[in-house]
């Protein structure tokens, strides 16, 4: 749920503040996104070796549908903020596609060119 994502400890992670020192353009996009509550490394993987090496291959980006469906599967829970999230039926909505093919997770917008 949203509170779990907000409060997920970033043990051995650098944290969003370190990421936006170099990736300020992505940080600016996130300022207006509902995904601002999610730490970068929850999707991009631990960045602890990235600043020293400058090598993006030290990070593994999770582009799987399963990651997105942790929040965006259509599950209604009474008395929760879950209903406030955009949700899909994963058995019906673009079953054979990764979400990032059509959606930009940094802006939470639909990609017009997809």
Coordinates of C-alpha atoms in Angstrom, one line a residue:
X1 CA 0.0 0.0 0.0
X2 CA 1.0 3.6 -0.3
X3 CA 2.1 3.9 3.3
X4 CA 4.4 0.9 2.9
X5 CA 6.1 2.5 -0.1
X6 CA 6.4 5.8 1.7
X7 CA 7.9 4.2 4.8
X8 CA 10.0 1.5 3.1
X9 CA 13.5 1.8 4.7
X10 CA 16.3 2.5 2.2
X11 CA 18.8 0.4 4.1
X12 CA 22.1 0.5 2.2
X13 CA 20.4 2.7 -0.3
X14 CA 21.6 6.2 -1.0
X15 CA 18.1 7.9 -1.1
X16 CA 16.4 10.2 -3.5
X17 CA 18.4 13.2 -2.2
X18 CA 21.6 11.7 -3.6
X19 CA 20.0 10.7 -6.9
X20 CA 18.7 14.2 -7.7
X21 CA 22.1 15.7 -7.1
X22 CA 23.1 14.5 -10.6
X23 CA 19.6 13.6 -12.0
X24 CA 17.9 16.9 -11.2
X25 CA 15.9 16.8 -14.5
X26 CA 14.2 13.6 -13.3
X27 CA 13.8 15.1 -9.8
X28 CA 12.0 18.0 -11.3
X29 CA 9.6 15.7 -13.2
X30 CA 8.9 13.8 -10.1
X31 CA 7.9 17.0 -8.2
X32 CA 4.6 16.9 -10.1
X33 CA 4.1 13.1 -10.1
X34 CA 2.2 11.0 -7.6
X35 CA 5.4 8.8 -7.7
X36 CA 7.3 11.5 -5.7
X37 CA 6.5 9.4 -2.6
X38 CA 8.5 6.4 -3.9
X39 CA 12.3 6.2 -3.5
X40 CA 14.2 6.1 -6.8
X41 CA 16.0 2.9 -5.8
X42 CA 12.8 1.0 -5.3
X43 CA 12.6 0.8 -9.1
X44 CA 16.2 1.5 -10.1
X45 CA 17.9 -0.7 -7.6
X46 CA 20.5 0.1 -5.0
X47 CA 22.8 3.0 -6.2
X48 CA 25.5 2.6 -3.6
X49 CA 28.2 1.8 -6.2
X50 CA 26.8 4.1 -8.9
X51 CA 28.3 7.5 -7.9
X52 CA 31.8 6.2 -7.5
X53 CA 31.9 4.3 -10.8
X54 CA 29.6 6.5 -12.8
X55 CA 28.5 3.3 -14.4
X56 CA 24.7 2.9 -14.9
X57 CA 25.3 -0.9 -15.2
X58 CA 25.8 -1.0 -11.5
X59 CA 22.1 -0.5 -11.1
X60 CA 19.3 -2.9 -12.2
X61 CA 16.1 -1.2 -13.3
X62 CA 13.0 -3.2 -12.6
X63 CA 10.7 -2.6 -15.6
X64 CA 8.4 -5.5 -14.8
X65 CA 4.6 -5.3 -14.7
X66 CA 4.8 -6.9 -11.3
X67 CA 6.5 -3.9 -9.8
X68 CA 3.8 -1.5 -11.1
X69 CA 1.0 -3.9 -10.1
X70 CA 2.2 -3.8 -6.5
X71 CA 0.2 -0.5 -6.4
X72 CA -1.8 -0.4 -9.6
X73 CA -3.6 -3.8 -9.7
X74 CA -7.3 -3.2 -9.3
X75 CA -7.8 -4.3 -5.7
X76 CA -10.4 -2.5 -3.6
X77 CA -9.9 -2.4 0.1
X78 CA -12.6 -0.8 2.3
X79 CA -11.4 2.1 4.4
X80 CA -8.0 2.5 2.6
X81 CA -6.5 5.0 0.2
X82 CA -6.1 2.2 -2.3
X83 CA -9.1 3.5 -4.3
X84 CA -7.2 6.8 -4.9
X85 CA -4.6 5.0 -7.0
X86 CA -5.1 4.5 -10.8
X87 CA -5.7 0.8 -11.2
X88 CA -6.0 -1.8 -13.9
X89 CA -7.1 -5.3 -14.3
X90 CA -3.8 -7.0 -15.1
X91 CA -5.6 -9.9 -16.9
X92 CA -7.1 -7.5 -19.4
X93 CA -4.9 -4.4 -19.7
X94 CA -2.0 -4.8 -22.2
X95 CA -1.2 -8.3 -20.8
X96 CA 1.9 -8.8 -23.0
X97 CA 3.5 -5.4 -22.5
X98 CA 5.6 -3.8 -19.8
X99 CA 3.9 -0.7 -18.4
X100 CA 6.8 1.6 -19.2
X101 CA 6.2 1.0 -22.9
X102 CA 3.2 3.2 -22.7
X103 CA 3.6 5.1 -19.3
X104 CA 6.4 7.3 -18.1
X105 CA 6.9 6.4 -14.4
X106 CA 8.7 9.7 -13.7
X107 CA 5.7 11.8 -14.8
X108 CA 3.0 9.2 -14.4
X109 CA 1.7 10.2 -17.8
X110 CA 0.8 8.2 -20.9
X111 CA 3.5 8.3 -23.6
X112 CA 1.9 9.9 -26.7
X113 CA 4.4 8.2 -29.0
X114 CA 3.7 4.7 -27.7

